[in-house]
Amino acid sequence: LKKSKYIDQIILNTDSKKIKKVGVDLGVDIPFIRPKYLASDNAKISDVIIHTLRYYISKNIHFDYVLLLEPTSPLTSHQDINNAIETLENNSDRADSIVSVAENISGHPKFCVKLNKENFIQKLNYKFFHSNRQELDKIFNYSGNFYLSKVKTFLRKKTFYHKKTMAIISTKSKSFEIDDKLDLFIIEKIMKHYKIF
């Protein structure tokens, strides 16, 4: 974020004093500790963002865009951020937000099945798929690298996802997320191999 030529303010939103200290050491803005009602398992990230934006609005500080980076997707670079902002800016007449996606190949719904109580496979849809993957339509999933929106639109829609959301396709190597220790191991290997950070 610090290397991006477009970011005016970096805000760390957390309910952890330990994480706050890390943020302070890195020189980011932590205007408050996240309220408990926004730190529960049921809390929505959209409510966290709106709470933060309203805090700054109350201080008469206004932003054009809001960019969400999640700590579970650490492979986003400043070039990715610059590209996202430039793409949204260049398409601002027809798009209000932009998110990163990655092609979903191994998790394609046609390769998915259900299991019955005896662990026999059952069709998920109408029939079992047994053709080549080259015959599949390309589908994508949110890669988690970044979520960018015009602030006015986000406050109105309360989401990054709507009819005026564009996508930027992330590479497979950038779209790994940390959900468990194996993911962390893989991401550390990717970072070392590609000399990231």
JSON list of C-alpha atoms in Angstrom, two decimals:
[
{"chain": "A", "resi": 1, "resn": "LEU", "atom": "CA", "xyz": [0.00, 0.00, 0.00]},
{"chain": "A", "resi": 2, "resn": "LYS", "atom": "CA", "xyz": [2.81, 2.40, 0.83]},
{"chain": "A", "resi": 3, "resn": "LYS", "atom": "CA", "xyz": [4.33, 1.87, -2.62]},
{"chain": "A", "resi": 4, "resn": "SER", "atom": "CA", "xyz": [1.07, 2.64, -4.45]},
{"chain": "A", "resi": 5, "resn": "LYS", "atom": "CA", "xyz": [1.02, 6.08, -6.06]},
{"chain": "A", "resi": 6, "resn": "TYR", "atom": "CA", "xyz": [-2.71, 6.48, -5.47]},
{"chain": "A", "resi": 7, "resn": "ILE", "atom": "CA", "xyz": [-3.25, 5.60, -1.81]},
{"chain": "A", "resi": 8, "resn": "ASP", "atom": "CA", "xyz": [-3.76, 8.67, 0.39]},
{"chain": "A", "resi": 9, "resn": "GLN", "atom": "CA", "xyz": [-4.44, 6.95, 3.68]},
{"chain": "A", "resi": 10, "resn": "ILE", "atom": "CA", "xyz": [-3.82, 3.44, 5.02]},
{"chain": "A", "resi": 11, "resn": "ILE", "atom": "CA", "xyz": [-6.25, 2.39, 7.74]},
{"chain": "A", "resi": 12, "resn": "LEU", "atom": "CA", "xyz": [-5.90, -0.74, 9.84]},
{"chain": "A", "resi": 13, "resn": "ASN", "atom": "CA", "xyz": [-9.20, -1.88, 11.31]},
{"chain": "A", "resi": 14, "resn": "THR", "atom": "CA", "xyz": [-8.82, -4.36, 14.17]},
{"chain": "A", "resi": 15, "resn": "ASP", "atom": "CA", "xyz": [-10.18, -5.29, 17.59]},
{"chain": "A", "resi": 16, "resn": "SER", "atom": "CA", "xyz": [-6.77, -6.62, 18.69]},
{"chain": "A", "resi": 17, "resn": "LYS", "atom": "CA", "xyz": [-4.32, -4.52, 20.72]},
{"chain": "A", "resi": 18, "resn": "LYS", "atom": "CA", "xyz": [-1.49, -6.80, 19.57]},
{"chain": "A", "resi": 19, "resn": "ILE", "atom": "CA", "xyz": [-2.34, -6.24, 15.88]},
{"chain": "A", "resi": 20, "resn": "LYS", "atom": "CA", "xyz": [-2.78, -2.52, 16.58]},
{"chain": "A", "resi": 21, "resn": "LYS", "atom": "CA", "xyz": [0.79, -2.38, 17.89]},
{"chain": "A", "resi": 22, "resn": "VAL", "atom": "CA", "xyz": [2.07, -4.03, 14.70]},
{"chain": "A", "resi": 23, "resn": "GLY", "atom": "CA", "xyz": [0.14, -1.45, 12.67]},
{"chain": "A", "resi": 24, "resn": "VAL", "atom": "CA", "xyz": [1.52, 1.45, 14.71]},
{"chain": "A", "resi": 25, "resn": "ASP", "atom": "CA", "xyz": [5.06, 0.11, 14.21]},
{"chain": "A", "resi": 26, "resn": "LEU", "atom": "CA", "xyz": [4.39, 0.02, 10.44]},
{"chain": "A", "resi": 27, "resn": "GLY", "atom": "CA", "xyz": [3.11, 3.60, 10.47]},
{"chain": "A", "resi": 28, "resn": "VAL", "atom": "CA", "xyz": [-0.51, 3.03, 9.47]},
{"chain": "A", "resi": 29, "resn": "ASP", "atom": "CA", "xyz": [-3.54, 4.91, 10.78]},
{"chain": "A", "resi": 30, "resn": "ILE", "atom": "CA", "xyz": [-5.55, 3.12, 13.49]},
{"chain": "A", "resi": 31, "resn": "PRO", "atom": "CA", "xyz": [-8.14, 5.69, 14.52]},
{"chain": "A", "resi": 32, "resn": "PHE", "atom": "CA", "xyz": [-10.01, 3.32, 16.87]},
{"chain": "A", "resi": 33, "resn": "ILE", "atom": "CA", "xyz": [-10.27, -0.25, 18.09]},
{"chain": "A", "resi": 34, "resn": "ARG", "atom": "CA", "xyz": [-13.07, -2.04, 16.24]},
{"chain": "A", "resi": 35, "resn": "PRO", "atom": "CA", "xyz": [-16.23, -2.22, 18.39]},
{"chain": "A", "resi": 36, "resn": "LYS", "atom": "CA", "xyz": [-17.12, -5.67, 19.73]},
{"chain": "A", "resi": 37, "resn": "TYR", "atom": "CA", "xyz": [-20.37, -5.86, 17.75]},
{"chain": "A", "resi": 38, "resn": "LEU", "atom": "CA", "xyz": [-18.28, -5.54, 14.55]},
{"chain": "A", "resi": 39, "resn": "ALA", "atom": "CA", "xyz": [-15.71, -8.12, 15.67]},
{"chain": "A", "resi": 40, "resn": "SER", "atom": "CA", "xyz": [-17.98, -11.13, 16.16]},
{"chain": "A", "resi": 41, "resn": "ASP", "atom": "CA", "xyz": [-18.13, -14.18, 13.87]},
{"chain": "A", "resi": 42, "resn": "ASN", "atom": "CA", "xyz": [-21.44, -12.87, 12.54]},
{"chain": "A", "resi": 43, "resn": "ALA", "atom": "CA", "xyz": [-20.17, -9.37, 11.74]},
{"chain": "A", "resi": 44, "resn": "LYS", "atom": "CA", "xyz": [-20.16, -8.39, 8.07]},
{"chain": "A", "resi": 45, "resn": "ILE", "atom": "CA", "xyz": [-17.11, -6.74, 6.55]},
{"chain": "A", "resi": 46, "resn": "SER", "atom": "CA", "xyz": [-19.45, -4.31, 4.77]},
{"chain": "A", "resi": 47, "resn": "ASP", "atom": "CA", "xyz": [-20.66, -3.02, 8.16]},
{"chain": "A", "resi": 48, "resn": "VAL", "atom": "CA", "xyz": [-17.04, -2.63, 9.30]},
{"chain": "A", "resi": 49, "resn": "ILE", "atom": "CA", "xyz": [-16.23, -0.57, 6.19]},
{"chain": "A", "resi": 50, "resn": "ILE", "atom": "CA", "xyz": [-19.35, 1.60, 6.56]},
{"chain": "A", "resi": 51, "resn": "HIS", "atom": "CA", "xyz": [-18.57, 2.20, 10.24]},
{"chain": "A", "resi": 52, "resn": "THR", "atom": "CA", "xyz": [-15.04, 3.31, 9.28]},
{"chain": "A", "resi": 53, "resn": "LEU", "atom": "CA", "xyz": [-16.19, 5.55, 6.44]},
{"chain": "A", "resi": 54, "resn": "ARG", "atom": "CA", "xyz": [-18.80, 7.21, 8.67]},
{"chain": "A", "resi": 55, "resn": "TYR", "atom": "CA", "xyz": [-16.13, 7.84, 11.30]},
{"chain": "A", "resi": 56, "resn": "TYR", "atom": "CA", "xyz": [-14.07, 9.79, 8.75]},
{"chain": "A", "resi": 57, "resn": "ILE", "atom": "CA", "xyz": [-17.13, 11.57, 7.37]},
{"chain": "A", "resi": 58, "resn": "SER", "atom": "CA", "xyz": [-17.92, 12.73, 10.93]},
{"chain": "A", "resi": 59, "resn": "LYS", "atom": "CA", "xyz": [-14.41, 14.25, 10.98]},
{"chain": "A", "resi": 60, "resn": "ASN", "atom": "CA", "xyz": [-15.14, 15.94, 7.63]},
{"chain": "A", "resi": 61, "resn": "ILE", "atom": "CA", "xyz": [-12.61, 13.69, 5.87]},
{"chain": "A", "resi": 62, "resn": "HIS", "atom": "CA", "xyz": [-13.87, 12.33, 2.55]},
{"chain": "A", "resi": 63, "resn": "PHE", "atom": "CA", "xyz": [-12.48, 9.76, 0.15]},
{"chain": "A", "resi": 64, "resn": "ASP", "atom": "CA", "xyz": [-13.30, 9.01, -3.49]},
{"chain": "A", "resi": 65, "resn": "TYR", "atom": "CA", "xyz": [-12.59, 5.30, -3.27]},
{"chain": "A", "resi": 66, "resn": "VAL", "atom": "CA", "xyz": [-12.42, 2.62, -0.59]},
{"chain": "A", "resi": 67, "resn": "LEU", "atom": "CA", "xyz": [-10.03, -0.29, -1.09]},
{"chain": "A", "resi": 68, "resn": "LEU", "atom": "CA", "xyz": [-10.31, -3.42, 1.06]},
{"chain": "A", "resi": 69, "resn": "LEU", "atom": "CA", "xyz": [-7.27, -5.65, 1.49]},
{"chain": "A", "resi": 70, "resn": "GLU", "atom": "CA", "xyz": [-7.71, -8.70, 3.68]},
{"chain": "A", "resi": 71, "resn": "PRO", "atom": "CA", "xyz": [-4.79, -10.20, 5.62]},
{"chain": "A", "resi": 72, "resn": "THR", "atom": "CA", "xyz": [-5.71, -13.67, 4.33]},
{"chain": "A", "resi": 73, "resn": "SER", "atom": "CA", "xyz": [-4.62, -12.59, 0.82]},
{"chain": "A", "resi": 74, "resn": "PRO", "atom": "CA", "xyz": [-1.09, -11.23, 1.28]},
{"chain": "A", "resi": 75, "resn": "LEU", "atom": "CA", "xyz": [0.13, -11.59, -2.31]},
{"chain": "A", "resi": 76, "resn": "THR", "atom": "CA", "xyz": [-1.39, -8.37, -3.64]},
{"chain": "A", "resi": 77, "resn": "SER", "atom": "CA", "xyz": [1.28, -5.96, -4.89]},
{"chain": "A", "resi": 78, "resn": "HIS", "atom": "CA", "xyz": [1.27, -2.20, -5.29]},
{"chain": "A", "resi": 79, "resn": "GLN", "atom": "CA", "xyz": [1.16, -2.77, -9.06]},
{"chain": "A", "resi": 80, "resn": "ASP", "atom": "CA", "xyz": [-2.08, -4.75, -8.60]},
{"chain": "A", "resi": 81, "resn": "ILE", "atom": "CA", "xyz": [-3.53, -1.90, -6.56]},
{"chain": "A", "resi": 82, "resn": "ASN", "atom": "CA", "xyz": [-2.43, 0.76, -9.08]},
{"chain": "A", "resi": 83, "resn": "ASN", "atom": "CA", "xyz": [-3.88, -1.31, -11.93]},
{"chain": "A", "resi": 84, "resn": "ALA", "atom": "CA", "xyz": [-7.21, -1.73, -10.13]},
{"chain": "A", "resi": 85, "resn": "ILE", "atom": "CA", "xyz": [-7.53, 1.99, -9.40]},
{"chain": "A", "resi": 86, "resn": "GLU", "atom": "CA", "xyz": [-6.52, 2.96, -12.95]},
{"chain": "A", "resi": 87, "resn": "THR", "atom": "CA", "xyz": [-8.95, 0.45, -14.44]},
{"chain": "A", "resi": 88, "resn": "LEU", "atom": "CA", "xyz": [-11.85, 1.70, -12.33]},
{"chain": "A", "resi": 89, "resn": "GLU", "atom": "CA", "xyz": [-10.93, 5.32, -13.02]},
{"chain": "A", "resi": 90, "resn": "ASN", "atom": "CA", "xyz": [-10.77, 4.66, -16.77]},
{"chain": "A", "resi": 91, "resn": "ASN", "atom": "CA", "xyz": [-14.17, 2.95, -16.66]},
{"chain": "A", "resi": 92, "resn": "SER", "atom": "CA", "xyz": [-15.85, 5.22, -14.12]},
{"chain": "A", "resi": 93, "resn": "ASP", "atom": "CA", "xyz": [-18.70, 6.03, -16.49]},
{"chain": "A", "resi": 94, "resn": "ARG", "atom": "CA", "xyz": [-19.87, 2.41, -16.50]},
{"chain": "A", "resi": 95, "resn": "ALA", "atom": "CA", "xyz": [-18.36, 0.80, -13.39]},
{"chain": "A", "resi": 96, "resn": "ASP", "atom": "CA", "xyz": [-18.59, 1.70, -9.70]},
{"chain": "A", "resi": 97, "resn": "SER", "atom": "CA", "xyz": [-16.46, -1.08, -8.24]},
{"chain": "A", "resi": 98, "resn": "ILE", "atom": "CA", "xyz": [-13.84, -3.61, -9.22]},
{"chain": "A", "resi": 99, "resn": "VAL", "atom": "CA", "xyz": [-12.83, -6.91, -7.62]},
{"chain": "A", "resi": 100, "resn": "SER", "atom": "CA", "xyz": [-10.19, -9.54, -8.26]},
{"chain": "A", "resi": 101, "resn": "VAL", "atom": "CA", "xyz": [-11.20, -12.96, -9.54]},
{"chain": "A", "resi": 102, "resn": "ALA", "atom": "CA", "xyz": [-9.37, -16.14, -10.49]},
{"chain": "A", "resi": 103, "resn": "GLU", "atom": "CA", "xyz": [-10.39, -18.85, -12.90]},
{"chain": "A", "resi": 104, "resn": "ASN", "atom": "CA", "xyz": [-11.96, -21.76, -11.05]},
{"chain": "A", "resi": 105, "resn": "ILE", "atom": "CA", "xyz": [-10.85, -24.98, -12.74]},
{"chain": "A", "resi": 106, "resn": "SER", "atom": "CA", "xyz": [-10.53, -27.75, -10.16]},
{"chain": "A", "resi": 107, "resn": "GLY", "atom": "CA", "xyz": [-13.55, -26.46, -8.23]},
{"chain": "A", "resi": 108, "resn": "HIS", "atom": "CA", "xyz": [-15.81, -26.17, -11.28]},
{"chain": "A", "resi": 109, "resn": "PRO", "atom": "CA", "xyz": [-19.38, -27.18, -10.34]},
{"chain": "A", "resi": 110, "resn": "LYS", "atom": "CA", "xyz": [-19.45, -29.81, -13.10]},
{"chain": "A", "resi": 111, "resn": "PHE", "atom": "CA", "xyz": [-16.65, -31.63, -11.27]},
{"chain": "A", "resi": 112, "resn": "CYS", "atom": "CA", "xyz": [-18.56, -31.56, -7.97]},
{"chain": "A", "resi": 113, "resn": "VAL", "atom": "CA", "xyz": [-20.74, -34.35, -6.61]},
{"chain": "A", "resi": 114, "resn": "LYS", "atom": "CA", "xyz": [-22.76, -35.05, -3.48]},
{"chain": "A", "resi": 115, "resn": "LEU", "atom": "CA", "xyz": [-22.32, -38.06, -1.21]},
{"chain": "A", "resi": 116, "resn": "ASN", "atom": "CA", "xyz": [-25.13, -40.12, 0.25]},
{"chain": "A", "resi": 117, "resn": "LYS", "atom": "CA", "xyz": [-25.08, -41.57, 3.79]},
{"chain": "A", "resi": 118, "resn": "GLU", "atom": "CA", "xyz": [-23.04, -44.57, 2.59]},
{"chain": "A", "resi": 119, "resn": "ASN", "atom": "CA", "xyz": [-20.49, -42.31, 0.84]},
{"chain": "A", "resi": 120, "resn": "PHE", "atom": "CA", "xyz": [-21.62, -43.21, -2.67]},
{"chain": "A", "resi": 121, "resn": "ILE", "atom": "CA", "xyz": [-21.43, -40.31, -5.10]},
{"chain": "A", "resi": 122, "resn": "GLN", "atom": "CA", "xyz": [-24.59, -38.67, -6.34]},
{"chain": "A", "resi": 123, "resn": "LYS", "atom": "CA", "xyz": [-25.17, -36.14, -9.10]},
{"chain": "A", "resi": 124, "resn": "LEU", "atom": "CA", "xyz": [-24.98, -32.53, -8.03]},
{"chain": "A", "resi": 125, "resn": "ASN", "atom": "CA", "xyz": [-26.92, -31.32, -11.04]},
{"chain": "A", "resi": 126, "resn": "TYR", "atom": "CA", "xyz": [-28.62, -33.19, -13.85]},
{"chain": "A", "resi": 127, "resn": "LYS", "atom": "CA", "xyz": [-25.98, -35.70, -14.87]},
{"chain": "A", "resi": 128, "resn": "PHE", "atom": "CA", "xyz": [-22.45, -36.81, -14.12]},
{"chain": "A", "resi": 129, "resn": "PHE", "atom": "CA", "xyz": [-19.84, -34.85, -16.07]},
{"chain": "A", "resi": 130, "resn": "HIS", "atom": "CA", "xyz": [-17.27, -37.06, -17.75]},
{"chain": "A", "resi": 131, "resn": "SER", "atom": "CA", "xyz": [-15.95, -34.95, -20.62]},
{"chain": "A", "resi": 132, "resn": "ASN", "atom": "CA", "xyz": [-12.68, -33.03, -20.97]},
{"chain": "A", "resi": 133, "resn": "ARG", "atom": "CA", "xyz": [-12.15, -29.86, -18.94]},
{"chain": "A", "resi": 134, "resn": "GLN", "atom": "CA", "xyz": [-11.48, -28.03, -22.23]},
{"chain": "A", "resi": 135, "resn": "GLU", "atom": "CA", "xyz": [-15.23, -28.30, -22.92]},
{"chain": "A", "resi": 136, "resn": "LEU", "atom": "CA", "xyz": [-16.15, -26.37, -19.78]},
{"chain": "A", "resi": 137, "resn": "ASP", "atom": "CA", "xyz": [-17.29, -22.77, -19.79]},
{"chain": "A", "resi": 138, "resn": "LYS", "atom": "CA", "xyz": [-14.81, -20.60, -17.91]},
{"chain": "A", "resi": 139, "resn": "ILE", "atom": "CA", "xyz": [-16.05, -19.65, -14.47]},
{"chain": "A", "resi": 140, "resn": "PHE", "atom": "CA", "xyz": [-14.38, -17.52, -11.82]},
{"chain": "A", "resi": 141, "resn": "ASN", "atom": "CA", "xyz": [-14.34, -17.11, -8.07]},
{"chain": "A", "resi": 142, "resn": "TYR", "atom": "CA", "xyz": [-13.41, -14.09, -5.98]},
{"chain": "A", "resi": 143, "resn": "SER", "atom": "CA", "xyz": [-9.67, -14.35, -5.43]},
{"chain": "A", "resi": 144, "resn": "GLY", "atom": "CA", "xyz": [-9.63, -12.01, -2.42]},
{"chain": "A", "resi": 145, "resn": "ASN", "atom": "CA", "xyz": [-6.69, -9.90, -3.64]},
{"chain": "A", "resi": 146, "resn": "PHE", "atom": "CA", "xyz": [-8.60, -6.62, -3.52]},
{"chain": "A", "resi": 147, "resn": "TYR", "atom": "CA", "xyz": [-12.03, -5.05, -3.44]},
{"chain": "A", "resi": 148, "resn": "LEU", "atom": "CA", "xyz": [-12.33, -1.46, -4.69]},
{"chain": "A", "resi": 149, "resn": "SER", "atom": "CA", "xyz": [-15.39, 0.79, -4.84]},
{"chain": "A", "resi": 150, "resn": "LYS", "atom": "CA", "xyz": [-16.44, 4.38, -5.19]},
{"chain": "A", "resi": 151, "resn": "VAL", "atom": "CA", "xyz": [-17.28, 5.45, -1.64]},
{"chain": "A", "resi": 152, "resn": "LYS", "atom": "CA", "xyz": [-20.67, 6.93, -2.57]},
{"chain": "A", "resi": 153, "resn": "THR", "atom": "CA", "xyz": [-21.71, 3.67, -4.22]},
{"chain": "A", "resi": 154, "resn": "PHE", "atom": "CA", "xyz": [-20.48, 1.54, -1.35]},
{"chain": "A", "resi": 155, "resn": "LEU", "atom": "CA", "xyz": [-22.41, 3.59, 1.21]},
{"chain": "A", "resi": 156, "resn": "ARG", "atom": "CA", "xyz": [-25.53, 3.23, -0.93]},
{"chain": "A", "resi": 157, "resn": "LYS", "atom": "CA", "xyz": [-25.21, -0.44, -1.99]},
{"chain": "A", "resi": 158, "resn": "LYS", "atom": "CA", "xyz": [-23.34, -1.71, 1.11]},
{"chain": "A", "resi": 159, "resn": "THR", "atom": "CA", "xyz": [-21.42, -4.17, -1.06]},
{"chain": "A", "resi": 160, "resn": "PHE", "atom": "CA", "xyz": [-18.70, -4.43, -3.69]},
{"chain": "A", "resi": 161, "resn": "TYR", "atom": "CA", "xyz": [-20.89, -6.76, -5.78]},
{"chain": "A", "resi": 162, "resn": "HIS", "atom": "CA", "xyz": [-23.58, -5.40, -8.08]},
{"chain": "A", "resi": 163, "resn": "LYS", "atom": "CA", "xyz": [-24.35, -4.86, -11.76]},
{"chain": "A", "resi": 164, "resn": "LYS", "atom": "CA", "xyz": [-21.67, -2.18, -12.09]},
{"chain": "A", "resi": 165, "resn": "THR", "atom": "CA", "xyz": [-18.83, -4.33, -10.71]},
{"chain": "A", "resi": 166, "resn": "MET", "atom": "CA", "xyz": [-15.92, -5.09, -13.04]},
{"chain": "A", "resi": 167, "resn": "ALA", "atom": "CA", "xyz": [-13.37, -7.83, -12.54]},
{"chain": "A", "resi": 168, "resn": "ILE", "atom": "CA", "xyz": [-9.62, -8.10, -12.91]},
{"chain": "A", "resi": 169, "resn": "ILE", "atom": "CA", "xyz": [-8.37, -11.66, -13.35]},
{"chain": "A", "resi": 170, "resn": "SER", "atom": "CA", "xyz": [-5.61, -12.60, -10.91]},
{"chain": "A", "resi": 171, "resn": "THR", "atom": "CA", "xyz": [-3.03, -15.24, -11.68]},
{"chain": "A", "resi": 172, "resn": "LYS", "atom": "CA", "xyz": [-3.23, -18.58, -9.90]},
{"chain": "A", "resi": 173, "resn": "SER", "atom": "CA", "xyz": [-0.03, -17.81, -7.97]},
{"chain": "A", "resi": 174, "resn": "LYS", "atom": "CA", "xyz": [-1.55, -14.59, -6.55]},
{"chain": "A", "resi": 175, "resn": "SER", "atom": "CA", "xyz": [-4.95, -16.00, -5.67]},
{"chain": "A", "resi": 176, "resn": "PHE", "atom": "CA", "xyz": [-3.97, -18.24, -2.75]},
{"chain": "A", "resi": 177, "resn": "GLU", "atom": "CA", "xyz": [-5.64, -17.38, 0.55]},
{"chain": "A", "resi": 178, "resn": "ILE", "atom": "CA", "xyz": [-4.57, -18.29, 4.08]},
{"chain": "A", "resi": 179, "resn": "ASP", "atom": "CA", "xyz": [-7.29, -20.33, 5.74]},
{"chain": "A", "resi": 180, "resn": "ASP", "atom": "CA", "xyz": [-5.11, -22.92, 7.48]},
{"chain": "A", "resi": 181, "resn": "LYS", "atom": "CA", "xyz": [-1.46, -23.88, 8.15]},
{"chain": "A", "resi": 182, "resn": "LEU", "atom": "CA", "xyz": [-1.06, -25.60, 4.79]},
{"chain": "A", "resi": 183, "resn": "ASP", "atom": "CA", "xyz": [-2.14, -22.41, 2.99]},
{"chain": "A", "resi": 184, "resn": "LEU", "atom": "CA", "xyz": [0.40, -20.44, 5.03]},
{"chain": "A", "resi": 185, "resn": "PHE", "atom": "CA", "xyz": [3.13, -22.92, 4.06]},
{"chain": "A", "resi": 186, "resn": "ILE", "atom": "CA", "xyz": [2.20, -22.64, 0.36]},
{"chain": "A", "resi": 187, "resn": "ILE", "atom": "CA", "xyz": [2.10, -18.83, 0.44]},
{"chain": "A", "resi": 188, "resn": "GLU", "atom": "CA", "xyz": [5.48, -18.63, 2.18]},
{"chain": "A", "resi": 189, "resn": "LYS", "atom": "CA", "xyz": [6.94, -20.83, -0.58]},
{"chain": "A", "resi": 190, "resn": "ILE", "atom": "CA", "xyz": [5.35, -18.65, -3.29]},
{"chain": "A", "resi": 191, "resn": "MET", "atom": "CA", "xyz": [6.69, -15.48, -1.65]},
{"chain": "A", "resi": 192, "resn": "LYS", "atom": "CA", "xyz": [10.17, -16.97, -1.41]},
{"chain": "A", "resi": 193, "resn": "HIS", "atom": "CA", "xyz": [10.12, -18.28, -5.01]},
{"chain": "A", "resi": 194, "resn": "TYR", "atom": "CA", "xyz": [8.88, -15.03, -6.54]},
{"chain": "A", "resi": 195, "resn": "LYS", "atom": "CA", "xyz": [10.93, -12.90, -4.11]},
{"chain": "A", "resi": 196, "resn": "ILE", "atom": "CA", "xyz": [7.80, -11.09, -2.90]},
{"chain": "A", "resi": 197, "resn": "PHE", "atom": "CA", "xyz": [8.54, -8.66, -0.04]}
]
